[in-house]
PDB file of C-alpha atoms in Angstrom:
ATOM      1  CA  MET A   1      -5.380  14.070  -1.987  1.00 69.00           C
ATOM      2  CA  SER A   2      -4.358  10.311  -4.387  1.00 94.00           C
ATOM      3  CA  PHE A   3      -2.868  10.031  -7.728  1.00 98.00           C
ATOM      4  CA  TYR A   4      -3.537   7.493  -9.844  1.00 98.00           C
ATOM      5  CA  TRP A   5      -1.854   6.610 -12.782  1.00 98.00           C
ATOM      6  CA  VAL A   6      -4.774   5.787 -15.174  1.00 96.00           C
ATOM      7  CA  ASN A   7      -3.973   5.092 -19.644  1.00 94.00           C
ATOM      8  CA  GLY A   8      -0.419   6.168 -18.632  1.00 96.00           C
ATOM      9  CA  GLU A   9      -1.101   9.406 -16.658  1.00 97.00           C
ATOM     10  CA  PHE A  10      -0.802  10.405 -13.180  1.00 98.00           C
ATOM     11  CA  LEU A  11      -4.082  11.741 -12.573  1.00 97.00           C
ATOM     12  CA  LEU A  12      -5.718  13.409  -9.051  1.00 97.00           C
ATOM     13  CA  PHE A  13      -8.684  11.061  -7.866  1.00 95.00           C
ATOM     14  CA  ASP A  14     -11.478  14.057  -9.058  1.00 94.00           C
ATOM     15  CA  ALA A  15     -10.391  13.985 -12.817  1.00 96.00           C
ATOM     16  CA  VAL A  16     -10.467  10.166 -13.484  1.00 94.00           C
ATOM     17  CA  LYS A  17     -13.021   9.485 -15.843  1.00 92.00           C
ATOM     18  CA  ILE A  18     -14.572   6.406 -16.299  1.00 90.00           C
ATOM     19  CA  SER A  19     -17.168   5.394 -18.582  1.00 88.00           C
ATOM     20  CA  PRO A  20     -20.785   4.604 -17.523  1.00 89.00           C
ATOM     21  CA  LEU A  21     -20.185   1.871 -20.266  1.00 88.00           C
ATOM     22  CA  ASP A  22     -17.096   0.420 -19.682  1.00 89.00           C
ATOM     23  CA  HIS A  23     -17.638  -3.289 -19.932  1.00 88.00           C
ATOM     24  CA  GLY A  24     -15.720  -3.558 -16.076  1.00 88.00           C
ATOM     25  CA  LEU A  25     -19.321  -1.814 -15.085  1.00 88.00           C
ATOM     26  CA  VAL A  26     -21.311  -2.865 -17.845  1.00 87.00           C
ATOM     27  CA  THR A  27     -20.800  -6.410 -18.622  1.00 87.00           C
ATOM     28  CA  GLY A  28     -18.260  -7.123 -15.212  1.00 87.00           C
ATOM     29  CA  ASP A  29     -15.756  -7.077 -18.098  1.00 87.00           C
ATOM     30  CA  GLY A  30     -12.204  -7.275 -16.423  1.00 90.00           C
ATOM     31  CA  LEU A  31      -9.256  -8.272 -14.329  1.00 94.00           C
ATOM     32  CA  PHE A  32      -7.144  -7.175 -11.409  1.00 96.00           C
ATOM     33  CA  GLU A  33      -4.408  -8.061  -9.441  1.00 97.00           C
ATOM     34  CA  VAL A  34      -3.434  -6.375  -5.979  1.00 97.00           C
ATOM     35  CA  LEU A  35      -0.070  -6.472  -5.073  1.00 97.00           C
ATOM     36  CA  ALA A  36       2.305  -4.877  -2.063  1.00 97.00           C
ATOM     37  CA  GLY A  37       4.189  -2.046  -1.410  1.00 97.00           C
ATOM     38  CA  TYR A  38       7.914  -1.994   0.497  1.00 96.00           C
ATOM     39  CA  HIS A  39       9.515   1.232   1.173  1.00 95.00           C
ATOM     40  CA  GLY A  40       8.987   2.499  -2.637  1.00 95.00           C
ATOM     41  CA  GLU A  41       9.279  -0.731  -4.629  1.00 96.00           C
ATOM     42  CA  ALA A  42       6.371  -2.997  -5.677  1.00 96.00           C
ATOM     43  CA  PHE A  43       6.397  -6.497  -4.496  1.00 97.00           C
ATOM     44  CA  ALA A  44       6.819  -9.379  -7.276  1.00 96.00           C
ATOM     45  CA  VAL A  45       5.468  -7.302  -9.429  1.00 97.00           C
ATOM     46  CA  THR A  46       6.202  -9.926 -12.735  1.00 96.00           C
ATOM     47  CA  ARG A  47       5.220 -12.259 -11.036  1.00 97.00           C
ATOM     48  CA  HIS A  48       2.048 -10.389 -10.620  1.00 97.00           C
ATOM     49  CA  ILE A  49       2.153  -9.572 -14.436  1.00 97.00           C
ATOM     50  CA  GLU A  50       2.686 -12.576 -15.698  1.00 97.00           C
ATOM     51  CA  ARG A  51      -0.571 -13.576 -13.711  1.00 96.00           C
ATOM     52  CA  LEU A  52      -2.783 -11.106 -14.957  1.00 96.00           C
ATOM     53  CA  LYS A  53      -1.713 -11.875 -18.591  1.00 95.00           C
ATOM     54  CA  LYS A  54      -2.879 -15.182 -18.234  1.00 95.00           C
ATOM     55  CA  THR A  55      -6.413 -14.285 -16.327  1.00 93.00           C
ATOM     56  CA  ALA A  56      -6.622 -11.702 -19.532  1.00 92.00           C
ATOM     57  CA  SER A  57      -5.749 -14.272 -22.211  1.00 91.00           C
ATOM     58  CA  SER A  58      -8.281 -17.576 -20.240  1.00 92.00           C
ATOM     59  CA  PHE A  59     -10.992 -14.866 -20.953  1.00 88.00           C
ATOM     60  CA  PHE A  60      -9.625 -14.348 -24.506  1.00 88.00           C
ATOM     61  CA  ILE A  61      -8.702 -10.577 -23.450  1.00 88.00           C
ATOM     62  CA  PRO A  62      -6.039  -9.477 -25.786  1.00 86.00           C
ATOM     63  CA  THR A  63      -2.620  -8.540 -23.191  1.00 88.00           C
ATOM     64  CA  ASP A  64      -0.736  -6.186 -25.924  1.00 89.00           C
ATOM     65  CA  SER A  65      -1.116  -2.898 -23.829  1.00 89.00           C
ATOM     66  CA  LEU A  66      -0.288  -4.360 -20.941  1.00 92.00           C
ATOM     67  CA  ASP A  67       3.358  -5.359 -22.547  1.00 92.00           C
ATOM     68  CA  ARG A  68       3.820  -2.237 -23.001  1.00 94.00           C
ATOM     69  CA  ILE A  69       3.494  -0.460 -19.543  1.00 96.00           C
ATOM     70  CA  ASP A  70       6.737  -0.431 -17.442  1.00 97.00           C
ATOM     71  CA  TRP A  71       5.214  -1.404 -14.573  1.00 97.00           C
ATOM     72  CA  HIS A  72       8.621  -1.254 -11.859  1.00 97.00           C
ATOM     73  CA  LYS A  73       8.023   2.873 -12.757  1.00 97.00           C
ATOM     74  CA  ALA A  74       4.678   2.550 -13.468  1.00 98.00           C
ATOM     75  CA  MET A  75       3.943   1.619  -9.291  1.00 98.00           C
ATOM     76  CA  ARG A  76       7.758   2.995  -8.449  1.00 97.00           C
ATOM     77  CA  GLU A  77       6.462   6.637  -9.245  1.00 97.00           C
ATOM     78  CA  LEU A  78       2.833   6.449  -7.289  1.00 98.00           C
ATOM     79  CA  LEU A  79       3.835   5.218  -4.307  1.00 97.00           C
ATOM     80  CA  LYS A  80       6.216   8.295  -4.612  1.00 97.00           C
ATOM     81  CA  LYS A  81       3.547  10.508  -5.601  1.00 97.00           C
ATOM     82  CA  ASN A  82       1.221   9.361  -2.654  1.00 97.00           C
ATOM     83  CA  LYS A  83       3.489   8.916   0.129  1.00 96.00           C
ATOM     84  CA  LEU A  84       3.386   6.232   0.222  1.00 96.00           C
ATOM     85  CA  ASP A  85       7.796   5.507  -0.290  1.00 90.00           C
ATOM     86  CA  SER A  86       8.782   4.905   3.088  1.00 91.00           C
ATOM     87  CA  GLY A  87       6.465   2.094   4.685  1.00 90.00           C
ATOM     88  CA  LEU A  88       3.742  -0.973   3.647  1.00 96.00           C
ATOM     89  CA  ALA A  89       1.230   0.163   1.091  1.00 97.00           C
ATOM     90  CA  ARG A  90      -1.309  -1.988  -1.130  1.00 97.00           C
ATOM     91  CA  ILE A  91      -0.880  -1.439  -5.190  1.00 98.00           C
ATOM     92  CA  ARG A  92      -3.708  -2.277  -6.870  1.00 98.00           C
ATOM     93  CA  VAL A  93      -3.603  -2.635 -10.925  1.00 98.00           C
ATOM     94  CA  THR A  94      -6.846  -3.073 -11.857  1.00 96.00           C
ATOM     95  CA  GLY A  95      -7.947  -3.301 -15.937  1.00 94.00           C
ATOM     96  CA  THR A  96     -11.594  -3.403 -17.938  1.00 92.00           C
ATOM     97  CA  THR A  97     -12.490  -4.200 -21.735  1.00 89.00           C
ATOM     98  CA  GLY A  98     -13.352  -0.478 -22.169  1.00 86.00           C
ATOM     99  CA  GLY A  99     -15.976  -0.196 -24.752  1.00 78.00           C
ATOM    100  CA  ASP A 100     -18.822   2.490 -25.196  1.00 74.00           C
ATOM    101  CA  ASP A 101     -21.589   0.910 -25.381  1.00 76.00           C
ATOM    102  CA  LEU A 102     -24.248  -1.320 -23.951  1.00 79.00           C
ATOM    103  CA  GLY A 103     -23.789  -4.125 -25.848  1.00 75.00           C
ATOM    104  CA  SER A 104     -21.168  -7.186 -24.951  1.00 74.00           C
ATOM    105  CA  ASP A 105     -19.082  -6.689 -27.383  1.00 76.00           C
ATOM    106  CA  ARG A 106     -15.510  -5.976 -26.758  1.00 73.00           C
ATOM    107  CA  GLY A 107     -14.095  -4.610 -29.910  1.00 64.00           C
ATOM    108  CA  ASN A 108     -10.502  -4.056 -30.796  1.00 63.00           C
ATOM    109  CA  LYS A 109     -10.333  -1.214 -27.790  1.00 73.00           C
ATOM    110  CA  GLU A 110      -7.009  -0.549 -25.812  1.00 80.00           C
ATOM    111  CA  LEU A 111      -7.685  -2.208 -22.010  1.00 88.00           C
ATOM    112  CA  PHE A 112      -8.404   0.529 -19.678  1.00 92.00           C
ATOM    113  CA  VAL A 113      -5.616   0.332 -17.014  1.00 95.00           C
ATOM    114  CA  MET A 114      -5.644   2.103 -13.609  1.00 96.00           C
ATOM    115  CA  ILE A 115      -2.853   1.889 -10.923  1.00 98.00           C
ATOM    116  CA  ALA A 116      -4.115   3.008  -7.032  1.00 98.00           C
ATOM    117  CA  ALA A 117      -1.810   2.848  -4.323  1.00 97.00           C
ATOM    118  CA  GLY A 118      -2.650   3.528  -0.357  1.00 95.00           C
ATOM    119  CA  PRO A 119      -1.393   2.393   2.629  1.00 94.00           C
TER     120      PRO A 119
END
């Protein structure tokens, strides 16, 4: 049983829904970072999120929604929910520009942001 953090909610694998029209799938419009988790804490969170935001900016992807996330809390809780808080873990942050059509226009939508964690 794996939990994922999706746009502020902790969801089980089967409850995670990504639109087949999400621009991450349709146009490859997205970004990611991978962090290490040590004994329930993510390593170098600020550095990784700043790099994620820099990448987003270089592709003209707005980062406002990224600034509203409590990254340390989200990752700590995700590691705990997945029982990965006593050893090493991998944490992957994925962001896409969302979307709901086959075009490449991003519109004004918030980023789709998901955090996954595994051994």
